[in-house]
XYZ file of C-alpha atoms in Angstrom:
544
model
C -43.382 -79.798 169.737
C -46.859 -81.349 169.619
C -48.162 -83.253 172.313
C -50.590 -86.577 170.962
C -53.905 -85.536 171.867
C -57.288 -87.150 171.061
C -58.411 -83.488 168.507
C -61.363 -85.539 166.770
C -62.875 -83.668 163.707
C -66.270 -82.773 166.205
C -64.550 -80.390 167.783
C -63.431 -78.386 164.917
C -66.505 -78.392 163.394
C -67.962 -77.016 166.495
C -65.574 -74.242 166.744
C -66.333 -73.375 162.995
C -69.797 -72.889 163.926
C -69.338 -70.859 166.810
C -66.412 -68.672 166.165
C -67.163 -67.617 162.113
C -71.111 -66.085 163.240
C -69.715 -62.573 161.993
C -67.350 -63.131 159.286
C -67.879 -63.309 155.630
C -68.242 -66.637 154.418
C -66.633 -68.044 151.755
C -67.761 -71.249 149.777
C -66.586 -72.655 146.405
C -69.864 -74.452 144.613
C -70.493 -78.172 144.728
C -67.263 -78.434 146.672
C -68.939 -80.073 149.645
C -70.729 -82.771 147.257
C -67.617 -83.838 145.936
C -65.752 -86.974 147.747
C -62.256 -87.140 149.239
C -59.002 -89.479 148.200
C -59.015 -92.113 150.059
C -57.438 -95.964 149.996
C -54.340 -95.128 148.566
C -53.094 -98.392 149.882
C -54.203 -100.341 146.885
C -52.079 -98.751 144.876
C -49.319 -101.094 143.292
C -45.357 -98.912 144.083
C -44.396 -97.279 140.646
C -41.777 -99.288 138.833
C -41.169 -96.938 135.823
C -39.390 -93.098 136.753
C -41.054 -90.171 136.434
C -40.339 -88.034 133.168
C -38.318 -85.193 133.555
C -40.790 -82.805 133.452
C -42.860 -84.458 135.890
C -40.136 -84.421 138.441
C -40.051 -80.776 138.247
C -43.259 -80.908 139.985
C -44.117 -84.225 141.084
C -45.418 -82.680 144.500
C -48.135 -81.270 142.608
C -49.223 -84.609 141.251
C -51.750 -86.869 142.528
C -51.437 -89.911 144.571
C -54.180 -92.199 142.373
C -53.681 -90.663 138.870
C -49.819 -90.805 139.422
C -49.021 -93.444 142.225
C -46.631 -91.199 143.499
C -47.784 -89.712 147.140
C -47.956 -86.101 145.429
C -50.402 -83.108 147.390
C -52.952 -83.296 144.330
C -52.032 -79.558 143.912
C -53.347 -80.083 139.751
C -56.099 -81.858 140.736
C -57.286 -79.032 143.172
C -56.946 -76.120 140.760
C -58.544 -77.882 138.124
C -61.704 -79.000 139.758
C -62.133 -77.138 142.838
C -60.675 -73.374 142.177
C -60.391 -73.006 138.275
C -61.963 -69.234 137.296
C -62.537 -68.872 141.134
C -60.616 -65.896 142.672
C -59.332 -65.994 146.163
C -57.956 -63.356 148.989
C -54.709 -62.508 148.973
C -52.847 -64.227 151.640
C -49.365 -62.972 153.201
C -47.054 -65.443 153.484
C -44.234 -64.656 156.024
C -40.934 -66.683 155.208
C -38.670 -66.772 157.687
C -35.147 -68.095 155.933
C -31.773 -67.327 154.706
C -32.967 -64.389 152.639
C -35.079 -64.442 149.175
C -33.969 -63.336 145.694
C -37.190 -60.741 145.319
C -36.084 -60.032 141.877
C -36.234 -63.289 140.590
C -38.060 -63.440 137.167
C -40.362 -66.161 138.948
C -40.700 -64.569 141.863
C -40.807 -60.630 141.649
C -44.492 -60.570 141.111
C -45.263 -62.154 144.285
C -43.358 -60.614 146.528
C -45.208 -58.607 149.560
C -45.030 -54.449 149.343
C -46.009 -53.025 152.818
C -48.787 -50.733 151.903
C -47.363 -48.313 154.355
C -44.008 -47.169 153.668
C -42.681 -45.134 151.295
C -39.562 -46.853 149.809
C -36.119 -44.757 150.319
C -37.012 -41.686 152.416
C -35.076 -43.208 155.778
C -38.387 -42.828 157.904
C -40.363 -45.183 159.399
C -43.715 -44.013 158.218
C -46.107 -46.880 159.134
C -44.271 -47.050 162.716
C -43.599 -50.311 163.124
C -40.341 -49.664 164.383
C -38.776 -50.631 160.902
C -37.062 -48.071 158.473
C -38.029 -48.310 155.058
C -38.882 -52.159 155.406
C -40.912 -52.574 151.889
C -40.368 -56.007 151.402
C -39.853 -57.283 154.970
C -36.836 -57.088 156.977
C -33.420 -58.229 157.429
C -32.330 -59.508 161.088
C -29.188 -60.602 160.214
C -27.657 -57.061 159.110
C -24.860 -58.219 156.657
C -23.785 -61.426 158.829
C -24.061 -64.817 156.933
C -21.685 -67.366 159.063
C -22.613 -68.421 162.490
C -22.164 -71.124 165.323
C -24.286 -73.742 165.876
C -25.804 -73.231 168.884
C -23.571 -76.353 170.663
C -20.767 -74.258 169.956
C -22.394 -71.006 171.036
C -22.862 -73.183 174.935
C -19.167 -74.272 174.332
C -17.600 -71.140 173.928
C -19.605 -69.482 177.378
C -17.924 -72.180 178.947
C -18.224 -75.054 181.687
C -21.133 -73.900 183.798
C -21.359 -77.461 185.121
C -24.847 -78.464 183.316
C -25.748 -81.752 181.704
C -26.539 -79.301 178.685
C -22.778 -78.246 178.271
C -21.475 -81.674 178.531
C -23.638 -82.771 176.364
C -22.775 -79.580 173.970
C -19.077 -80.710 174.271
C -19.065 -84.243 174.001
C -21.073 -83.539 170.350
C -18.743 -80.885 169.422
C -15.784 -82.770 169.609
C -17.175 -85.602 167.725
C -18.301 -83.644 165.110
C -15.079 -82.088 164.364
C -13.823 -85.981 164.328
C -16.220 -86.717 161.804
C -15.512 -83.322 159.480
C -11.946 -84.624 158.636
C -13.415 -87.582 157.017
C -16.274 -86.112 155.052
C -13.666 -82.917 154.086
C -11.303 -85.561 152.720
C -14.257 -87.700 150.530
C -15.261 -84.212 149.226
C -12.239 -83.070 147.956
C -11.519 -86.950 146.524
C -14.989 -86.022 144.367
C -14.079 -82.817 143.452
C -10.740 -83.439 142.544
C -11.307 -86.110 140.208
C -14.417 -84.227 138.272
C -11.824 -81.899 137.796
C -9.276 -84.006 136.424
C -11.514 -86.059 134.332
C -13.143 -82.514 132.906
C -9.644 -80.862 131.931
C -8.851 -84.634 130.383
C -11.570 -84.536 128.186
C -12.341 -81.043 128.012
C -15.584 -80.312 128.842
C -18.203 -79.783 131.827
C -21.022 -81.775 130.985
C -19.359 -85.493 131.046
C -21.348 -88.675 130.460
C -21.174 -92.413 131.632
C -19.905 -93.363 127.901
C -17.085 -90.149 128.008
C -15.951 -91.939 131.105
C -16.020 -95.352 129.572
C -13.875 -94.352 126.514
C -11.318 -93.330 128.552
C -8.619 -95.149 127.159
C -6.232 -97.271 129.392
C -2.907 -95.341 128.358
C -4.462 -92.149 130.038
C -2.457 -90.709 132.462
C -2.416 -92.277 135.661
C -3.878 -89.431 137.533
C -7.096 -89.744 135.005
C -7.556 -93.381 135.239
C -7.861 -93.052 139.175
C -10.433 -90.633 139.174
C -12.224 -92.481 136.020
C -13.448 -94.749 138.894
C -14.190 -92.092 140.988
C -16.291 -90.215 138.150
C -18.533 -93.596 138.275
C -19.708 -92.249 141.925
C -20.216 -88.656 140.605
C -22.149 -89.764 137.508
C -24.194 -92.199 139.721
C -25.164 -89.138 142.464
C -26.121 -86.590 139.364
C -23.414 -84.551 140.675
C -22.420 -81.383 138.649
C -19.126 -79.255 139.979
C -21.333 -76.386 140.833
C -22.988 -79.096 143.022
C -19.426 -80.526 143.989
C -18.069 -76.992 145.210
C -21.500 -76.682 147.209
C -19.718 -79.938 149.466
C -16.758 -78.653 149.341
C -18.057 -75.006 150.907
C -20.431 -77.508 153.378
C -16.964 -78.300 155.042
C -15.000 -75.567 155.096
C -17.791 -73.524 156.603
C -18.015 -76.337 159.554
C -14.528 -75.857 160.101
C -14.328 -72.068 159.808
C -17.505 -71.299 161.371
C -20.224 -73.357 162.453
C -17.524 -75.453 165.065
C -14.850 -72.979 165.540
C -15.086 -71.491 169.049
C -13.107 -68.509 168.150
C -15.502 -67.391 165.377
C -18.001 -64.753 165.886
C -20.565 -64.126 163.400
C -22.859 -61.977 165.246
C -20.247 -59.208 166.308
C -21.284 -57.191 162.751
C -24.536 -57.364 163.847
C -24.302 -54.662 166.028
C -26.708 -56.313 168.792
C -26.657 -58.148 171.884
C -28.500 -61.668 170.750
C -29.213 -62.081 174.784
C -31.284 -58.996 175.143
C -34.721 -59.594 173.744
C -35.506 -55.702 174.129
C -32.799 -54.814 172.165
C -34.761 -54.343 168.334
C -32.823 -51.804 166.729
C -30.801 -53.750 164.467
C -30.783 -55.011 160.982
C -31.475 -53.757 157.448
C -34.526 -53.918 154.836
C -32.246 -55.253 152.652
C -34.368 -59.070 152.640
C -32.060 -60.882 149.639
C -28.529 -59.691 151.597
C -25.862 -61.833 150.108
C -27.067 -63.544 146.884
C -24.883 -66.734 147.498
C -26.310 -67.169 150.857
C -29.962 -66.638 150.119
C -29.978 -70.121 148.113
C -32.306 -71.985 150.889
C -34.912 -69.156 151.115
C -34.908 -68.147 147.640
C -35.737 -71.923 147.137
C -38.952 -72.162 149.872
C -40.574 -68.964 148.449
C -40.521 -70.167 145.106
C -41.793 -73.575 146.476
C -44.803 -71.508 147.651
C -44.996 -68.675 145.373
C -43.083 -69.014 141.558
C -45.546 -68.542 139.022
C -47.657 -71.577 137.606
C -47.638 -72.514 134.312
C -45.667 -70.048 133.009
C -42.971 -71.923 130.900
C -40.310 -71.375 133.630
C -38.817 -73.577 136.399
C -41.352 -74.919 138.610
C -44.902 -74.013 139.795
C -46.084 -72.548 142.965
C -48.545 -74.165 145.384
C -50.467 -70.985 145.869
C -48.786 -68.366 143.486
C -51.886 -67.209 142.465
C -53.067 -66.085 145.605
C -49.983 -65.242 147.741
C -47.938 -62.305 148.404
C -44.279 -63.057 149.920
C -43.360 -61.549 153.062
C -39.058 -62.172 152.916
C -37.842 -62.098 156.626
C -34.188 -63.048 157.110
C -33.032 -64.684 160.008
C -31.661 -67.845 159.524
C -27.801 -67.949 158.899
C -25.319 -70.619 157.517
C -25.294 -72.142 160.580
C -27.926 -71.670 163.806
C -30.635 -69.141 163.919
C -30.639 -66.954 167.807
C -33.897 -67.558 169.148
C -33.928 -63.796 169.614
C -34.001 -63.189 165.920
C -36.771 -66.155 165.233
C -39.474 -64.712 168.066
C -38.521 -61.141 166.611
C -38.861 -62.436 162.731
C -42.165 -64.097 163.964
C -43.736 -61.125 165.422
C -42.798 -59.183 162.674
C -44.680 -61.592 159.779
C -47.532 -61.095 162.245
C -47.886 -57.682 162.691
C -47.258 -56.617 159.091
C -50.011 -59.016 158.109
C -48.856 -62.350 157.743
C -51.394 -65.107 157.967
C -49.065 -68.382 157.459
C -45.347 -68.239 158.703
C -42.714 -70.815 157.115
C -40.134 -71.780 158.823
C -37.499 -74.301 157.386
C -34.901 -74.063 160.402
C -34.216 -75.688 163.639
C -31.579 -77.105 166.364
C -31.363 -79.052 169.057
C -29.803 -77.114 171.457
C -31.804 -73.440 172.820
C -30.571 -69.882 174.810
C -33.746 -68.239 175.017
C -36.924 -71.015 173.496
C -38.926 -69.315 175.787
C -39.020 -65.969 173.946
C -39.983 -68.283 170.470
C -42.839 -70.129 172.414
C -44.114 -66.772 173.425
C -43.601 -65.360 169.656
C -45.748 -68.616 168.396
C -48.819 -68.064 171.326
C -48.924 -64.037 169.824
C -49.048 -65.264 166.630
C -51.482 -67.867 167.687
C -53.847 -64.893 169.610
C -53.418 -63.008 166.371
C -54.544 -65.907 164.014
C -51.379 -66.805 162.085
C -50.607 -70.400 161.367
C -47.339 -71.540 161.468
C -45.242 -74.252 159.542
C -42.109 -75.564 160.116
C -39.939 -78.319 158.901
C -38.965 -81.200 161.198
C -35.910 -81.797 160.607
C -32.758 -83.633 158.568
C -30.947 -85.975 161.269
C -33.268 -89.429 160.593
C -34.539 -89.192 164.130
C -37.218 -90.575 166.134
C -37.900 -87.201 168.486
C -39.987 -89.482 170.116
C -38.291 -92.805 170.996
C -39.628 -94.866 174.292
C -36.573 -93.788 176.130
C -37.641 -89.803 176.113
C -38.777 -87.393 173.934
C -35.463 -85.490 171.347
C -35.059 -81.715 172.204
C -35.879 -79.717 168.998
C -36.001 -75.960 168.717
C -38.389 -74.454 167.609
C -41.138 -76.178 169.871
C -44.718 -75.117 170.965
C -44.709 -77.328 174.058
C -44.284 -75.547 177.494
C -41.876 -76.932 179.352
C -42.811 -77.219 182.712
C -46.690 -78.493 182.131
C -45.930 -80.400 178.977
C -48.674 -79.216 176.616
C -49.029 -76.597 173.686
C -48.842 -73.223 173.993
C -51.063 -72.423 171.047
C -53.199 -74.794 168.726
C -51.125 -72.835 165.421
C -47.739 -74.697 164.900
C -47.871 -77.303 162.523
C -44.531 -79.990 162.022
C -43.843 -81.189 158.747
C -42.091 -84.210 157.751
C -40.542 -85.328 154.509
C -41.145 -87.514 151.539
C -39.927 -89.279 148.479
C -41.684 -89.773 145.194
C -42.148 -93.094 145.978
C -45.349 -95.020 147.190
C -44.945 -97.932 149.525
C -42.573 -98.974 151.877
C -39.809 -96.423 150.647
C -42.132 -93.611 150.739
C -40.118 -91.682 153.927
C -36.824 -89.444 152.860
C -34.421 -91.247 154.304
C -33.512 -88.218 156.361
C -36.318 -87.316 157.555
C -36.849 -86.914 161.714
C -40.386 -88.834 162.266
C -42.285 -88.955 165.710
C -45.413 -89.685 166.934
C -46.069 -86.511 169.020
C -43.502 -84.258 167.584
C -44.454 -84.188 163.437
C -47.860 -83.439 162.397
C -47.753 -84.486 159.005
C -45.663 -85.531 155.828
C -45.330 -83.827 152.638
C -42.987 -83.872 149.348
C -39.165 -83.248 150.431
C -37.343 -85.141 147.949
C -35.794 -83.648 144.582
C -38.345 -80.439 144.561
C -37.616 -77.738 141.876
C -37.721 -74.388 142.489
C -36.181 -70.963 142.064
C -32.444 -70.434 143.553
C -30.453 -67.519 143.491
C -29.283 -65.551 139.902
C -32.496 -66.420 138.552
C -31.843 -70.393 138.071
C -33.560 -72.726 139.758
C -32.278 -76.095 141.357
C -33.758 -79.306 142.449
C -33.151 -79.779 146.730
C -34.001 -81.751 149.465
C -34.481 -81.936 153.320
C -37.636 -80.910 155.212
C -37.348 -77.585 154.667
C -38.747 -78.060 150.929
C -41.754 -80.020 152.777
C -42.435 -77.512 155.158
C -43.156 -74.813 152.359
C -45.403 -77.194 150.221
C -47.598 -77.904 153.193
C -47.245 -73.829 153.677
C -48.552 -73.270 150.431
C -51.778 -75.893 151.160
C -52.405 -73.693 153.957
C -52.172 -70.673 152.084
C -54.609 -71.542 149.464
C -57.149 -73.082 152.461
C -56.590 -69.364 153.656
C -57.189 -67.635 150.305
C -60.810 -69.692 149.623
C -61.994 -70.026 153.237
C -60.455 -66.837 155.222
C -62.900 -67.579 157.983
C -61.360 -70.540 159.508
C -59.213 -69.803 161.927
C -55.201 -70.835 162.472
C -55.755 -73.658 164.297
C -58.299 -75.187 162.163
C -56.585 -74.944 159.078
C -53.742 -76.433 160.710
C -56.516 -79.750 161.558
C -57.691 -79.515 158.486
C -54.149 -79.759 157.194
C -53.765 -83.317 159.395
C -57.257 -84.743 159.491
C -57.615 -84.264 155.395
C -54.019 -85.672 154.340
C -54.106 -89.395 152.743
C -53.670 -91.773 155.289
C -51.350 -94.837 154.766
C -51.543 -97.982 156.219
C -48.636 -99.592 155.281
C -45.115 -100.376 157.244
C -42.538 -97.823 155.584
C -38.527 -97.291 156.077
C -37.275 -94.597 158.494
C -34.262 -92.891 158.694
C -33.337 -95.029 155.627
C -32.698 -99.030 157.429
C -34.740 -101.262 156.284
C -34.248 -103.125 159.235
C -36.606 -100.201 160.821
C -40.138 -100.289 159.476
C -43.053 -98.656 161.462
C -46.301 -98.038 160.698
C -46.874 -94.678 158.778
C -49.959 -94.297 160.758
C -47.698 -94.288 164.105
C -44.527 -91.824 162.884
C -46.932 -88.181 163.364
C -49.590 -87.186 165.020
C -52.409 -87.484 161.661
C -50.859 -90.717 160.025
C -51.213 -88.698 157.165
C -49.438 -87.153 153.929
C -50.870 -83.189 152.838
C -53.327 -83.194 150.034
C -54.760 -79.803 148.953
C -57.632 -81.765 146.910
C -58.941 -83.297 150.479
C -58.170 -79.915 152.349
C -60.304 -78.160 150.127
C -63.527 -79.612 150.126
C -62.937 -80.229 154.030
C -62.234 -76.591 154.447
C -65.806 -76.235 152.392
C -67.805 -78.607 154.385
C -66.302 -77.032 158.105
C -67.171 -73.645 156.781
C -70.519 -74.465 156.257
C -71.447 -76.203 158.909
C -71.242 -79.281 157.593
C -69.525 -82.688 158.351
């Protein structure tokens, strides 16, 4: 991913002022007067919760109003951009699939300009039939490999890379009979407690009032329903770990399954394009994760349902599916990313990843187009509570902008996102979060964010992938006010105007491993749209 270099805010002013000379300028009044948030560290941690409702969107809240490390998203709308219209910006998500019908969502989802819906032609020739609201690599495929089992299957070819493939294959199927067992232990007893008592919606006092002359079966999950209580857990929630386990089993480990046979492709043959669907939601179970990122970006603000958008006032959503329960091909990801570009994307999400590659090559050279063509992309960094870049050598993780052979970026456009907590202080990090010094840019809000999920609910979830699309949005709205700046200096702006915490904080949840926050990414810094603003102001004009 990103190599630690010495990018000082000089040199992005100077390429403001020498590569913007012939485009429109855009500048938001007073903006540039106005002073940035800064010494956080004061702050004393939070000791009472959040309120319901502000949990819904704490990510929008601000680190010195609210003491929770928030993007200042309400702060930033309501005195930087309030009346102010912005450009459009396209907003390419590359995920699991998106619910475009959504009652939150529908009326921010891209139309290509260029194709008339239904007719079976590809009238904008783009080499894409009838793909109005993006496109659908996947065809009607949901399961997949992981990519370990994908080098397992090919078989022994004698490299360190399938031994290593093996040797974590084997001990993750050793570690799915436990976790299969503890869900069905959780599961089971919700169920036996809820057909006890007869309802769905059980509380700590229904389980306390069961009575001691309950049937055995009952009392032995009562202390089981303590755990479920404690971890919010609902059954719908409860059949989500179940399905976690049997799709390990089934699919993601099991050499004999192949997902990508009803496809219709070869996944080796980059040249081979003519496969897929428009159909950008596919199936509505399995479009839970992408449904969830574009409403992070896009579901409407302040509209009396779910949550609110980053930048749904000035975004359009591109849907491209790609990403499957289970790995994503590199072939579909540098295909999905050239696509968002060339139907007009200007920021890319992608909440995906893997440790393991076939073809990173043809990704790198998807993120250096998009880089020539001015697209900035996000990313998440990852759920596995790693440091990808410990003393004793840097953690492969796909996708990457780093060449391989020389070591350094490909293209100054690929931003790395980790994830946070609503907490301030030492706790601040998700506990799952990957961290790294060279390999994540920044952090942003990852922890219990609401958004839209498939059949028009919405849902709260974790994991960097709900960071990634938050910082996404910031970028989109830099984009929308200041279209001038270029890719790579919204993704600086992005780093050098987040909050920057100098405190020790938790990783990968021990507390017998604190770091610096200023030493776990590349900026030291947490995403604040507030700051990004009026530095995106003062860069375009001129100014420092």
């Amino acid at each position: 991913m990103k190599i630690n270099k010495a990018f000082y805010l000089s040199a992005v002013l100077a390429l403001a002022l020498t590569g913007c000379s012939s485009t429109q300028q855009y500048y938001l009044p007073n903006i540039s007067k106005l002073e940035p948030i800064t010494n956080a560290d004061h702050l004393p941690t939070r000791t009472s919760d959040l309120s319901e409702k502000d949990l819904q969107r704490w990510s929008h809240l601000d680190i010195l109003r609210d003491t929770v490390p928030g993007m200042s998203v309400d702060r930033a709308y309501e005195e930087l951009i309030k009346g102010k219209k912005g450009k459009k910006v396209i907003v390419g998500v590359i995920d699991s699939g998106v619910e475009i019908d959504h009652e939150d969502l529908k009326a921010a989802i891209w139309t290509n300009p260029k194709e008339k819906a239904g007719n079976k032609i590809d009238d904008d020739k783009n080499g894409y039939i009838d793909d109005i609201h993006g496109w659908n690599f996947l065809g009607k495929a949901n399961e997949e490999n992981l990519e370990l089992t994908r080098i397992v299957k090919r078989g022994d070819d004698g490299s360190e890379t399938y031994k290593r493939a093996k040797k974590e294959l084997e001990e993750k199927k050793a570690k799915l009979t436990s976790g299969r067992i503890q869900a069905d232990m959780l599961y089971n007893s919700f169920d036996t407690v809820s057909k006890y008592l007869k309802k769905e919606d059980i509380t700590k006092e229904d389980v306390d009032n069961i009575s001691a002359d309950a049937p055995a079966e009952v009392l032995q999950a009562k202390n089981i329903m303590y755990v479920v209580l404690a971890n919010n857990l609902t059954r719908e929630k409860l059949e989500e770990y179940k399905e976690y386990y049997d799709g390990q089993e089934k699919y993601n480990l099991n050499v004999n399954f192949d997902g990508r046979s009803i496809v219709g492709d070869n996944p080796a043959d980059i040249n081979d394009t003519n496969y897929g669907n428009n159909d950008v939601l596919g199936d509505r179970k399995h479009a839970k994760h992408g449904t969830h990122v574009a409403g992070i970006i896009a579901q409407t603000r302040h509209n009396g349902l779910g949550g609110d958008g980053v930048a749904s006032d000035v975004v359009e959503i591109m849907a491209v599916r790609a990403v499957p329960d289970g790995d994503e091909y590199d072939k579909d990801v540098a295909l999905a990313i050239r696509y968002a570009v060339d139907n007009g994307a200007k920021v890319i999400n992608g909440s995906f990843g893997k440790y393991y590659q076939e073809n990173s090559q043809w990704v790198r050279d998807a993120i250096k187009y998009a880089g020539d063509k001015d697209v900035l992309i996000v990313v998440a960094a990852g759920n596995d509570s790693k440091d990808l870049n410990p003393a004793s050598g840097d953690v492969e993780r796909y996708p990457n902008d780093v060449d391989p052979k020389t070591g350094k970026e490909v293209s100054d456009n690929f931003l790395v996102v980790g994830a946070l907590n609503p907490e301030f202080g030492e706790g601040m990090v998700a506990s799952f979060s990957n961290f790294g010094s060279k390999d994540v840019d920044v952090f942003g809000p990852g922890v219990e964010i609401y958004a839209t999920v498939p059949f028009g609910k919405y849902d709260f979830l974790q994991g960097t992938s709900m960071a990634s699309p938050n910082v996404a949005g910031v970028a989109a709205l830099i984009r929308s006010y200041y279209p001038n700046l270029k890719a790579g200096q919204v993704k600086q702006i992005l780093k050098d105007s987040g909050v920057a915490v100098n405190k020790e904080v938790i990783v990968a949840g021990k507390k017998t491993d604190k770091r610096d926050f200023s030493a776990i990414s590349t900026s030291g810094k947490f995403v604040n749209a507030y700051n990004a603003l009026i530095m995106a102001d003062k860069i375009s004009r001129g100014k420092k």
